[in-house]
mmCIF file of C-alpha atoms in Angstrom:
data_model
loop_
_atom_site.group_PDB
_atom_site.id
_atom_site.type_symbol
_atom_site.label_atom_id
_atom_site.label_comp_id
_atom_site.label_asym_id
_atom_site.label_seq_id
_atom_site.Cartn_x
_atom_site.Cartn_y
_atom_site.Cartn_z
ATOM 1 C CA MET A 4 111.636 48.814 162.124
ATOM 2 C CA GLN A 5 111.704 50.745 165.417
ATOM 3 C CA GLN A 6 112.884 54.347 165.424
ATOM 4 C CA PHE A 7 115.057 55.492 168.351
ATOM 5 C CA ASP A 8 116.802 58.801 169.023
ATOM 6 C CA ALA A 9 119.667 57.105 170.896
ATOM 7 C CA ILE A 10 120.546 53.801 172.559
ATOM 8 C CA TRP A 11 122.767 53.038 175.550
ATOM 9 C CA ILE A 12 124.254 49.534 175.342
ATOM 10 C CA ASN A 13 126.412 47.297 177.539
ATOM 11 C CA ALA A 14 125.045 48.992 180.639
ATOM 12 C CA ASN A 15 124.199 47.746 184.094
ATOM 13 C CA ILE A 16 120.893 49.427 184.826
ATOM 14 C CA ALA A 17 119.522 50.171 188.294
ATOM 15 C CA THR A 18 115.906 50.692 187.278
ATOM 16 C CA MET A 19 114.838 51.242 190.936
ATOM 17 C CA THR A 20 111.687 49.247 190.213
ATOM 18 C CA ASP A 21 110.309 46.212 192.047
ATOM 19 C CA ASN A 22 111.526 43.612 189.569
ATOM 20 C CA GLY A 23 112.623 41.178 192.267
ATOM 21 C CA LYS A 24 116.297 42.140 192.176
ATOM 22 C CA PRO A 25 118.210 44.632 194.359
ATOM 23 C CA TYR A 26 117.970 48.123 192.879
ATOM 24 C CA GLY A 27 115.720 46.668 190.176
ATOM 25 C CA ALA A 28 118.957 45.771 188.416
ATOM 26 C CA ILE A 29 119.280 44.632 184.826
ATOM 27 C CA GLU A 30 122.781 43.392 184.060
ATOM 28 C CA ASN A 31 124.324 43.974 180.645
ATOM 29 C CA GLY A 32 121.200 45.805 179.556
ATOM 30 C CA VAL A 33 120.081 48.295 176.947
ATOM 31 C CA LEU A 34 118.142 51.552 177.269
ATOM 32 C CA ALA A 35 116.615 53.348 174.284
ATOM 33 C CA VAL A 36 114.995 56.781 174.088
ATOM 34 C CA LYS A 37 112.657 58.541 171.687
ATOM 35 C CA ASP A 38 111.227 62.060 171.904
ATOM 36 C CA GLY A 39 112.536 62.595 175.423
ATOM 37 C CA LEU A 40 111.061 59.386 176.808
ATOM 38 C CA ILE A 41 112.433 55.960 177.619
ATOM 39 C CA VAL A 42 110.938 53.514 175.128
ATOM 40 C CA PHE A 43 112.898 50.362 175.954
ATOM 41 C CA VAL A 44 114.792 48.967 178.952
ATOM 42 C CA GLY A 45 115.891 45.364 178.975
ATOM 43 C CA ALA A 46 118.190 42.732 177.550
ATOM 44 C CA ARG A 47 120.020 43.386 174.278
ATOM 45 C CA ASN A 48 118.440 40.418 172.537
ATOM 46 C CA GLU A 49 114.949 41.793 173.306
ATOM 47 C CA LEU A 50 115.570 45.184 171.698
ATOM 48 C CA PRO A 51 113.447 45.615 168.549
ATOM 49 C CA GLU A 52 115.229 46.029 165.239
ATOM 50 C CA PHE A 53 116.325 49.579 164.545
ATOM 51 C CA GLU A 54 118.195 51.610 161.949
ATOM 52 C CA ALA A 55 121.767 51.010 163.112
ATOM 53 C CA ILE A 56 123.396 53.454 160.719
ATOM 54 C CA THR A 57 121.489 56.546 161.862
ATOM 55 C CA THR A 58 120.914 55.775 165.552
ATOM 56 C CA PRO A 59 123.586 57.016 167.989
ATOM 57 C CA LEU A 60 124.911 54.247 170.243
ATOM 58 C CA TYR A 61 126.581 54.881 173.592
ATOM 59 C CA ASP A 62 128.681 51.968 174.807
ATOM 60 C CA MET A 63 128.629 52.059 178.620
ATOM 61 C CA GLN A 64 131.251 49.296 178.947
ATOM 62 C CA GLY A 65 129.638 47.905 182.070
ATOM 63 C CA GLN A 66 129.055 51.229 183.817
ATOM 64 C CA TRP A 67 125.820 51.801 185.741
ATOM 65 C CA LEU A 68 122.768 53.789 184.670
ATOM 66 C CA LEU A 69 120.479 55.146 187.397
ATOM 67 C CA PRO A 70 117.480 57.467 187.294
ATOM 68 C CA GLY A 71 118.424 61.126 187.514
ATOM 69 C CA PHE A 72 118.594 62.101 191.166
ATOM 70 C CA ILE A 73 115.792 64.208 192.644
ATOM 71 C CA ASP A 74 116.446 66.650 195.484
ATOM 72 C CA CYS A 75 112.921 66.931 196.858
ATOM 73 C CA HIS A 76 113.496 69.468 199.664
ATOM 74 C CA THR A 77 115.629 72.603 199.259
ATOM 75 C CA HIS A 78 115.559 76.301 200.152
ATOM 76 C CA LEU A 79 117.982 77.005 197.340
ATOM 77 C CA ILE A 80 117.074 80.639 196.608
ATOM 78 C CA TYR A 81 118.456 83.014 199.233
ATOM 79 C CA ALA A 82 121.026 85.761 199.661
ATOM 80 C CA GLY A 83 123.784 86.102 202.231
ATOM 81 C CA ASN A 84 125.147 83.409 204.501
ATOM 82 C CA ARG A 85 125.271 82.677 208.212
ATOM 83 C CA ALA A 86 128.860 81.560 208.626
ATOM 84 C CA ASN A 87 129.231 84.154 211.368
ATOM 85 C CA GLU A 88 126.510 82.399 213.369
ATOM 86 C CA PHE A 89 128.248 79.089 212.823
ATOM 87 C CA GLU A 90 131.391 80.590 214.323
ATOM 88 C CA MET A 91 129.470 82.240 217.176
ATOM 89 C CA ARG A 92 127.844 78.938 218.166
ATOM 90 C CA LEU A 93 131.214 77.228 218.249
ATOM 91 C CA GLN A 94 132.464 80.040 220.478
ATOM 92 C CA GLY A 95 129.630 79.386 222.914
ATOM 93 C CA ALA A 96 126.871 81.812 221.871
ATOM 94 C CA SER A 97 123.311 80.625 222.457
ATOM 95 C CA TYR A 98 120.450 80.666 219.965
ATOM 96 C CA GLN A 99 118.892 83.560 221.899
ATOM 97 C CA GLN A 100 122.123 85.550 221.818
ATOM 98 C CA ILE A 101 122.491 85.035 218.074
ATOM 99 C CA ALA A 102 118.877 86.065 217.483
ATOM 100 C CA ALA A 103 119.326 89.158 219.659
ATOM 101 C CA ALA A 104 122.318 90.119 217.507
ATOM 102 C CA GLY A 105 120.101 90.060 214.417
ATOM 103 C CA GLY A 106 120.933 86.513 213.405
ATOM 104 C CA GLY A 107 118.825 83.491 212.579
ATOM 105 C CA ILE A 108 116.241 83.453 209.825
ATOM 106 C CA LYS A 109 115.788 87.230 210.244
ATOM 107 C CA ALA A 110 119.263 87.717 208.780
ATOM 108 C CA THR A 111 118.475 85.624 205.709
ATOM 109 C CA VAL A 112 115.127 87.335 205.205
ATOM 110 C CA ALA A 113 116.799 90.754 205.351
ATOM 111 C CA ALA A 114 119.504 89.764 202.860
ATOM 112 C CA THR A 115 117.031 88.098 200.503
ATOM 113 C CA ARG A 116 114.654 91.048 200.559
ATOM 114 C CA GLU A 117 117.545 93.373 199.731
ATOM 115 C CA ALA A 118 118.814 91.232 196.835
ATOM 116 C CA SER A 119 117.545 91.826 193.325
ATOM 117 C CA HIS A 120 115.932 89.206 191.116
ATOM 118 C CA GLU A 121 119.130 89.038 189.071
ATOM 119 C CA GLN A 122 121.354 88.611 192.128
ATOM 120 C CA LEU A 123 119.187 85.805 193.477
ATOM 121 C CA PHE A 124 119.151 84.124 190.071
ATOM 122 C CA VAL A 125 122.969 84.094 189.826
ATOM 123 C CA LEU A 126 123.388 82.758 193.382
ATOM 124 C CA ALA A 127 120.760 80.072 192.866
ATOM 125 C CA LYS A 128 122.100 79.033 189.469
ATOM 126 C CA ASP A 129 125.530 78.342 190.976
ATOM 127 C CA ARG A 130 123.965 76.079 193.601
ATOM 128 C CA LEU A 131 121.810 74.391 190.990
ATOM 129 C CA ASN A 132 124.835 73.798 188.773
ATOM 130 C CA ALA A 133 126.568 72.086 191.671
ATOM 131 C CA LEU A 134 123.627 69.721 192.096
ATOM 132 C CA LEU A 135 123.466 69.082 188.347
ATOM 133 C CA GLY A 136 127.121 68.001 188.443
ATOM 134 C CA GLN A 137 126.167 65.344 190.984
ATOM 135 C CA GLY A 138 123.524 63.769 188.731
ATOM 136 C CA VAL A 139 120.525 65.734 190.047
ATOM 137 C CA THR A 140 117.933 66.357 187.331
ATOM 138 C CA THR A 141 114.942 67.586 189.366
ATOM 139 C CA VAL A 142 115.028 70.010 192.302
ATOM 140 C CA GLU A 143 112.279 71.317 194.550
ATOM 141 C CA ILE A 144 112.812 74.945 195.605
ATOM 142 C CA LYS A 145 110.833 76.555 198.421
ATOM 143 C CA SER A 146 110.125 80.212 199.011
ATOM 144 C CA GLY A 147 109.993 81.377 202.616
ATOM 145 C CA TYR A 148 112.807 83.915 202.887
ATOM 146 C CA GLY A 149 110.647 86.783 201.713
ATOM 147 C CA LEU A 150 107.727 86.628 204.170
ATOM 148 C CA ASP A 151 105.790 89.311 202.335
ATOM 149 C CA LEU A 152 104.000 89.164 199.003
ATOM 150 C CA ALA A 153 106.549 91.084 196.933
ATOM 151 C CA ASN A 154 109.533 89.073 198.106
ATOM 152 C CA GLU A 155 107.822 85.679 198.155
ATOM 153 C CA GLN A 156 106.779 86.388 194.563
ATOM 154 C CA LYS A 157 110.339 87.431 193.715
ATOM 155 C CA ILE A 158 111.735 84.133 194.996
ATOM 156 C CA LEU A 159 109.144 82.084 193.125
ATOM 157 C CA GLU A 160 109.757 84.070 189.945
ATOM 158 C CA VAL A 161 113.474 83.289 190.211
ATOM 159 C CA ALA A 162 112.567 79.605 190.594
ATOM 160 C CA ALA A 163 110.379 79.807 187.493
ATOM 161 C CA GLU A 164 113.181 81.481 185.542
ATOM 162 C CA LEU A 165 115.598 78.750 186.595
ATOM 163 C CA ASP A 166 113.094 76.183 185.362
ATOM 164 C CA ASN A 167 112.981 77.947 181.988
ATOM 165 C CA HIS A 168 116.739 78.468 181.587
ATOM 166 C CA HIS A 169 118.413 75.524 183.320
ATOM 167 C CA PRO A 170 118.565 71.857 182.295
ATOM 168 C CA ALA A 171 117.180 70.684 185.652
ATOM 169 C CA THR A 172 113.446 70.665 186.316
ATOM 170 C CA ILE A 173 112.351 72.992 189.135
ATOM 171 C CA VAL A 174 109.332 72.291 191.330
ATOM 172 C CA LYS A 175 108.146 75.502 193.021
ATOM 173 C CA THR A 176 106.834 75.296 196.585
ATOM 174 C CA PHE A 177 105.240 78.204 198.448
ATOM 175 C CA LEU A 178 106.487 78.291 202.045
ATOM 176 C CA GLY A 179 105.002 81.579 203.146
ATOM 177 C CA ALA A 180 104.329 80.053 206.581
ATOM 178 C CA HIS A 181 108.035 79.612 207.279
ATOM 179 C CA ALA A 182 108.593 82.080 210.108
ATOM 180 C CA LEU A 183 106.980 85.127 211.661
ATOM 181 C CA PRO A 184 108.307 88.367 210.108
ATOM 182 C CA ALA A 185 109.054 91.404 212.245
ATOM 183 C CA GLU A 186 106.035 93.210 210.789
ATOM 184 C CA PHE A 187 103.753 90.637 212.446
ATOM 185 C CA ALA A 188 105.548 90.252 215.780
ATOM 186 C CA ASP A 189 103.136 88.710 218.319
ATOM 187 C CA ASN A 190 100.459 88.346 215.628
ATOM 188 C CA ALA A 191 100.932 84.893 214.130
ATOM 189 C CA ASP A 192 97.229 84.535 213.293
ATOM 190 C CA GLY A 193 97.355 87.792 211.374
ATOM 191 C CA PHE A 194 100.353 86.615 209.386
ATOM 192 C CA ILE A 195 98.668 83.302 208.544
ATOM 193 C CA ASP A 196 95.738 85.318 207.187
ATOM 194 C CA GLU A 197 98.269 87.257 205.094
ATOM 195 C CA VAL A 198 99.822 84.021 203.800
ATOM 196 C CA CYS A 199 96.403 82.723 202.790
ATOM 197 C CA GLN A 200 95.729 85.972 200.937
ATOM 198 C CA MET A 201 99.039 85.704 199.057
ATOM 199 C CA LEU A 202 98.371 82.240 197.724
ATOM 200 C CA PRO A 203 95.593 82.742 195.136
ATOM 201 C CA GLY A 204 97.483 85.458 193.261
ATOM 202 C CA LEU A 205 100.750 83.542 193.245
ATOM 203 C CA HIS A 206 98.909 80.457 192.031
ATOM 204 C CA ALA A 207 97.195 82.461 189.282
ATOM 205 C CA ARG A 208 100.657 83.500 188.060
ATOM 206 C CA LYS A 209 101.587 79.791 187.835
ATOM 207 C CA LEU A 210 104.299 80.239 190.463
ATOM 208 C CA VAL A 211 103.151 77.544 192.890
ATOM 209 C CA ASP A 212 103.259 73.769 192.420
ATOM 210 C CA ALA A 213 102.774 72.869 196.107
ATOM 211 C CA VAL A 214 102.313 74.499 199.519
ATOM 212 C CA ASP A 215 104.506 73.913 202.572
ATOM 213 C CA VAL A 216 104.314 75.046 206.211
ATOM 214 C CA PHE A 217 106.644 74.977 209.224
ATOM 215 C CA CYS A 218 104.450 73.223 211.788
ATOM 216 C CA GLU A 219 106.477 73.533 214.981
ATOM 217 C CA GLY A 220 106.593 75.381 218.285
ATOM 218 C CA LEU A 221 109.097 77.779 216.722
ATOM 219 C CA GLY A 222 106.899 78.074 213.655
ATOM 220 C CA PHE A 223 103.132 77.743 213.428
ATOM 221 C CA SER A 224 100.481 75.705 215.216
ATOM 222 C CA VAL A 225 98.481 72.834 213.760
ATOM 223 C CA SER A 226 95.360 75.012 213.588
ATOM 224 C CA GLN A 227 97.244 77.786 211.797
ATOM 225 C CA CYS A 228 98.753 75.322 209.321
ATOM 226 C CA ARG A 229 95.337 73.759 208.769
ATOM 227 C CA LYS A 230 94.099 77.145 207.558
ATOM 228 C CA VAL A 231 96.928 77.349 205.005
ATOM 229 C CA PHE A 232 96.216 73.793 203.858
ATOM 230 C CA ALA A 233 92.518 74.554 203.443
ATOM 231 C CA THR A 234 93.394 77.511 201.234
ATOM 232 C CA ALA A 235 95.722 75.303 199.182
ATOM 233 C CA ARG A 236 93.069 72.611 198.843
ATOM 234 C CA ALA A 237 90.532 75.143 197.550
ATOM 235 C CA LEU A 238 93.036 75.998 194.809
ATOM 236 C CA GLY A 239 93.731 72.340 194.007
ATOM 237 C CA LEU A 240 97.321 72.516 195.261
ATOM 238 C CA PRO A 241 99.047 69.619 197.056
ATOM 239 C CA VAL A 242 100.474 70.196 200.539
ATOM 240 C CA LYS A 243 103.456 69.132 202.631
ATOM 241 C CA ALA A 244 105.004 70.184 205.938
ATOM 242 C CA HIS A 245 108.150 70.624 207.957
ATOM 243 C CA ALA A 246 106.927 68.487 210.833
ATOM 244 C CA GLU A 247 108.069 66.817 214.045
ATOM 245 C CA GLN A 248 111.599 68.180 213.731
ATOM 246 C CA LEU A 249 111.895 69.512 217.270
ATOM 247 C CA SER A 250 108.762 68.154 218.967
ATOM 248 C CA ASN A 251 105.751 65.961 218.267
ATOM 249 C CA LEU A 252 103.212 68.671 217.442
ATOM 250 C CA GLY A 253 101.123 66.593 215.027
ATOM 251 C CA GLY A 254 102.083 68.209 211.737
ATOM 252 C CA SER A 255 102.585 64.863 210.025
ATOM 253 C CA SER A 256 99.087 63.745 210.977
ATOM 254 C CA LEU A 257 97.750 67.017 209.591
ATOM 255 C CA VAL A 258 99.511 66.384 206.286
ATOM 256 C CA ALA A 259 98.036 62.880 206.206
ATOM 257 C CA GLU A 260 94.578 64.288 206.917
ATOM 258 C CA PHE A 261 94.914 66.388 203.765
ATOM 259 C CA ARG A 262 96.401 63.443 201.809
ATOM 260 C CA GLY A 263 99.535 65.523 201.475
ATOM 261 C CA LEU A 264 102.669 64.697 199.537
ATOM 262 C CA SER A 265 105.195 64.518 202.363
ATOM 263 C CA ALA A 266 106.100 65.183 205.967
ATOM 264 C CA ASP A 267 109.722 66.313 206.224
ATOM 265 C CA HIS A 268 112.300 66.042 209.051
ATOM 266 C CA ILE A 269 110.008 63.919 211.326
ATOM 267 C CA GLU A 270 112.624 63.096 213.988
ATOM 268 C CA PHE A 271 109.927 63.174 216.723
ATOM 269 C CA LEU A 272 107.247 61.349 214.714
ATOM 270 C CA ASP A 273 105.414 58.663 216.722
ATOM 271 C CA GLU A 274 103.777 55.411 215.655
ATOM 272 C CA ALA A 275 100.295 56.899 215.413
ATOM 273 C CA GLY A 276 101.599 59.532 213.021
ATOM 274 C CA VAL A 277 103.466 56.919 210.980
ATOM 275 C CA ALA A 278 100.287 54.859 210.668
ATOM 276 C CA LYS A 279 98.336 57.881 209.419
ATOM 277 C CA MET A 280 101.027 58.666 206.866
ATOM 278 C CA ALA A 281 100.968 55.068 205.650
ATOM 279 C CA GLU A 282 97.206 55.147 205.197
ATOM 280 C CA ALA A 283 97.367 58.463 203.334
ATOM 281 C CA GLY A 284 100.292 57.515 201.081
ATOM 282 C CA THR A 285 102.366 60.409 202.476
ATOM 283 C CA VAL A 286 106.136 60.174 201.949
ATOM 284 C CA ALA A 287 108.583 60.621 204.839
ATOM 285 C CA VAL A 288 111.382 62.969 203.727
ATOM 286 C CA LEU A 289 114.541 62.422 205.763
ATOM 287 C CA LEU A 290 116.970 65.342 206.029
ATOM 288 C CA PRO A 291 120.229 64.062 207.503
ATOM 289 C CA GLY A 292 122.094 67.278 206.707
ATOM 290 C CA ALA A 293 120.033 69.320 209.171
ATOM 291 C CA TYR A 294 120.282 66.537 211.753
ATOM 292 C CA TYR A 295 124.064 66.582 211.384
ATOM 293 C CA PHE A 296 124.533 70.345 211.237
ATOM 294 C CA LEU A 297 122.363 70.987 214.308
ATOM 295 C CA ARG A 298 124.000 68.067 216.134
ATOM 296 C CA GLU A 299 120.603 66.567 216.909
ATOM 297 C CA THR A 300 120.272 63.342 218.880
ATOM 298 C CA GLN A 301 116.668 62.300 218.175
ATOM 299 C CA LEU A 302 116.721 59.924 215.206
ATOM 300 C CA PRO A 303 113.749 59.662 212.839
ATOM 301 C CA PRO A 304 111.706 56.464 213.401
ATOM 302 C CA VAL A 305 113.159 54.506 210.487
ATOM 303 C CA GLU A 306 112.125 51.105 211.848
ATOM 304 C CA LEU A 307 108.522 52.262 212.216
ATOM 305 C CA LEU A 308 108.569 53.690 208.699
ATOM 306 C CA ARG A 309 109.801 50.321 207.443
ATOM 307 C CA LYS A 310 107.183 48.461 209.470
ATOM 308 C CA TYR A 311 104.349 50.522 208.005
ATOM 309 C CA LYS A 312 105.926 50.596 204.538
ATOM 310 C CA VAL A 313 106.021 54.395 204.402
ATOM 311 C CA PRO A 314 108.250 55.462 201.478
ATOM 312 C CA MET A 315 111.377 57.295 202.644
ATOM 313 C CA ALA A 316 112.885 60.060 200.536
ATOM 314 C CA VAL A 317 116.248 61.735 201.195
ATOM 315 C CA ALA A 318 117.084 65.380 200.411
ATOM 316 C CA THR A 319 119.674 68.053 201.119
ATOM 317 C CA ASP A 320 117.428 70.638 202.836
ATOM 318 C CA LEU A 321 119.930 73.087 201.347
ATOM 319 C CA ASN A 322 119.541 76.342 203.307
ATOM 320 C CA PRO A 323 121.864 78.890 204.923
ATOM 321 C CA GLY A 324 120.935 78.264 208.546
ATOM 322 C CA THR A 325 120.544 74.585 209.348
ATOM 323 C CA SER A 326 121.851 72.659 206.320
ATOM 324 C CA PRO A 327 124.261 74.713 204.174
ATOM 325 C CA LEU A 328 125.194 71.520 202.364
ATOM 326 C CA CYS A 329 124.851 71.470 198.591
ATOM 327 C CA SER A 330 125.645 67.776 198.127
ATOM 328 C CA LEU A 331 123.133 65.011 197.538
ATOM 329 C CA PRO A 332 125.922 62.359 197.515
ATOM 330 C CA LEU A 333 126.809 63.500 201.040
ATOM 331 C CA MET A 334 123.160 63.049 202.024
ATOM 332 C CA LEU A 335 123.254 59.493 200.665
ATOM 333 C CA ASN A 336 126.227 58.719 202.889
ATOM 334 C CA MET A 337 124.677 60.445 205.910
ATOM 335 C CA ALA A 338 121.353 58.664 205.420
ATOM 336 C CA CYS A 339 123.232 55.381 205.681
ATOM 337 C CA THR A 340 125.723 56.252 208.420
ATOM 338 C CA LEU A 341 123.521 58.443 210.635
ATOM 339 C CA PHE A 342 120.046 57.005 209.983
ATOM 340 C CA ARG A 343 121.112 53.442 209.112
ATOM 341 C CA LEU A 344 119.313 53.241 205.799
ATOM 342 C CA THR A 345 120.597 50.587 203.453
ATOM 343 C CA PRO A 346 122.223 51.873 200.253
ATOM 344 C CA GLU A 347 119.223 50.636 198.293
ATOM 345 C CA GLU A 348 116.839 52.530 200.585
ATOM 346 C CA ALA A 349 118.961 55.670 200.307
ATOM 347 C CA LEU A 350 119.075 55.504 196.503
ATOM 348 C CA LEU A 351 115.327 54.879 196.358
ATOM 349 C CA GLY A 352 115.108 57.997 198.508
ATOM 350 C CA VAL A 353 116.684 60.210 195.839
ATOM 351 C CA THR A 354 114.936 58.571 192.884
ATOM 352 C CA ARG A 355 111.587 56.773 193.082
ATOM 353 C CA HIS A 356 110.445 57.950 196.501
ATOM 354 C CA ALA A 357 111.702 61.501 195.926
ATOM 355 C CA ALA A 358 109.566 61.654 192.779
ATOM 356 C CA THR A 359 106.538 60.522 194.795
ATOM 357 C CA ALA A 360 107.295 63.178 197.412
ATOM 358 C CA LEU A 361 106.929 65.787 194.667
ATOM 359 C CA GLY A 362 103.871 64.201 193.084
ATOM 360 C CA LEU A 363 105.803 63.388 189.900
ATOM 361 C CA ALA A 364 104.733 60.131 188.260
ATOM 362 C CA ASP A 365 106.892 60.505 185.142
ATOM 363 C CA ARG A 366 110.388 60.028 186.595
ATOM 364 C CA GLY A 367 112.399 58.353 189.353
ATOM 365 C CA VAL A 368 112.533 54.902 187.754
ATOM 366 C CA LEU A 369 113.909 53.612 184.466
ATOM 367 C CA THR A 370 111.027 51.979 182.629
ATOM 368 C CA ALA A 371 109.375 52.471 179.250
ATOM 369 C CA GLY A 372 107.159 55.539 179.151
ATOM 370 C CA MET A 373 109.092 57.507 181.764
ATOM 371 C CA ARG A 374 111.010 60.727 181.167
ATOM 372 C CA ALA A 375 114.490 59.957 179.887
ATOM 373 C CA ASP A 376 116.298 61.530 182.857
ATOM 374 C CA PHE A 377 119.179 59.290 183.866
ATOM 375 C CA ALA A 378 122.832 59.290 184.842
ATOM 376 C CA CYS A 379 125.809 57.099 183.979
ATOM 377 C CA PHE A 380 128.212 56.385 186.835
ATOM 378 C CA SER A 381 131.602 54.702 186.652
ATOM 379 C CA ILE A 382 131.001 52.346 189.583
ATOM 380 C CA SER A 383 131.142 48.610 190.155
ATOM 381 C CA GLN A 384 127.931 48.519 192.215
ATOM 382 C CA PRO A 385 125.241 51.055 193.195
ATOM 383 C CA ALA A 386 126.275 50.996 196.870
ATOM 384 C CA GLU A 387 129.421 52.909 195.884
ATOM 385 C CA LEU A 388 127.271 56.018 195.454
ATOM 386 C CA CYS A 389 126.484 55.911 199.183
ATOM 387 C CA TYR A 390 129.852 54.600 200.340
ATOM 388 C CA GLN A 391 132.078 57.325 198.903
ATOM 389 C CA PHE A 392 131.664 61.033 198.272
ATOM 390 C CA GLY A 393 134.000 63.812 197.225
ATOM 391 C CA VAL A 394 135.154 62.111 194.026
ATOM 392 C CA SER A 395 132.743 62.460 191.129
ATOM 393 C CA GLN A 396 131.781 59.153 189.548
ATOM 394 C CA LEU A 397 129.313 60.768 187.147
ATOM 395 C CA LYS A 398 130.324 60.217 183.530
ATOM 396 C CA GLN A 399 127.235 61.281 181.610
ATOM 397 C CA LEU A 400 123.933 62.952 182.453
ATOM 398 C CA ILE A 401 120.848 62.708 180.261
ATOM 399 C CA ILE A 402 117.819 64.971 180.602
ATOM 400 C CA LYS A 403 114.784 64.409 178.372
ATOM 401 C CA GLY A 404 116.835 62.031 176.272
ATOM 402 C CA LYS A 405 119.725 64.415 175.539
ATOM 403 C CA PRO A 406 123.226 64.515 177.045
ATOM 404 C CA VAL A 407 123.842 67.557 179.238
ATOM 405 C CA ARG A 408 127.179 69.343 179.225
ATOM 406 C CA LEU A 409 128.562 69.221 182.760
#
């Protein structure tokens, strides 16, 4: 007789697998967990015999189970806000004027450097709790608002502490090459050398799961980013990039050259870059929040990504400057309305493809052997999760096989 820790019955299950049905759906299905893993997903009559008296049963009454959502691109740990800049822009101030007044990323770096570990932890935990309440079970958090060793380490240590003391899983990404700090004004090559020197020590402290760069005219060149990637490769760390957001510099092709996890933003990505990503298995991470907040007009090449079968992930890009939007359901709606993804593509983008973008092979779909991270939504069809936002449809959240108090 099979032993289970808990069973969910009478559920419609969007497995997000390629089982030949939209959303990988199993109607009126059953999901069973044991030791934090899914051990059965399928029809009720196929479930092995189990000890009915001692096994908890959750009757879903036709509600939908989906994999726990994955927010695969955030800058969630920072201090301060830039609402004043938001107001200044709407009053006609230019980017240069805001920067001259001490605004832009410099303002966030200054506030984050000044904040203590404890202050950053409290601020980040509130944001993480908000995502958890939306059904998000895994979150990537980037550094990049420290821009020196002590403060980059502080941010990554806060991320590690969140991973240890919060139900959600945290993936820690080192984004030292985010912007040029004042200490290295007019010396970008010198700062890249500094970033490369930071990385081994941070990695030795187990604070880095992946390495990111901002490959852009406003950030760093392809050759400078290549140096960071080479350092990461020598340490066995996977790479990714903010690429082709404002121009077609070739950052996505560089990521593909290094068989990197993802190229993110990619509004100006061309067909040659898409083809290289497809060959390398690199995920395209779409960030509709930044596109919306910056009022951009260049759409990412969704049709080309479809043509070349490049997986598309969707994320919040939560940050204080260009996407202060702590809502993955809003991103689902924006991905559909602004980028014209189908609801199925958008939901794949926050489950299966988001897991791939983080190099995680143990979650993102509901099949036997996967981590038991899943969410129960009171909806009549999965498309509702993209169609409506602002009203929570989440009824239960499970992480590693156990219900989480929301």
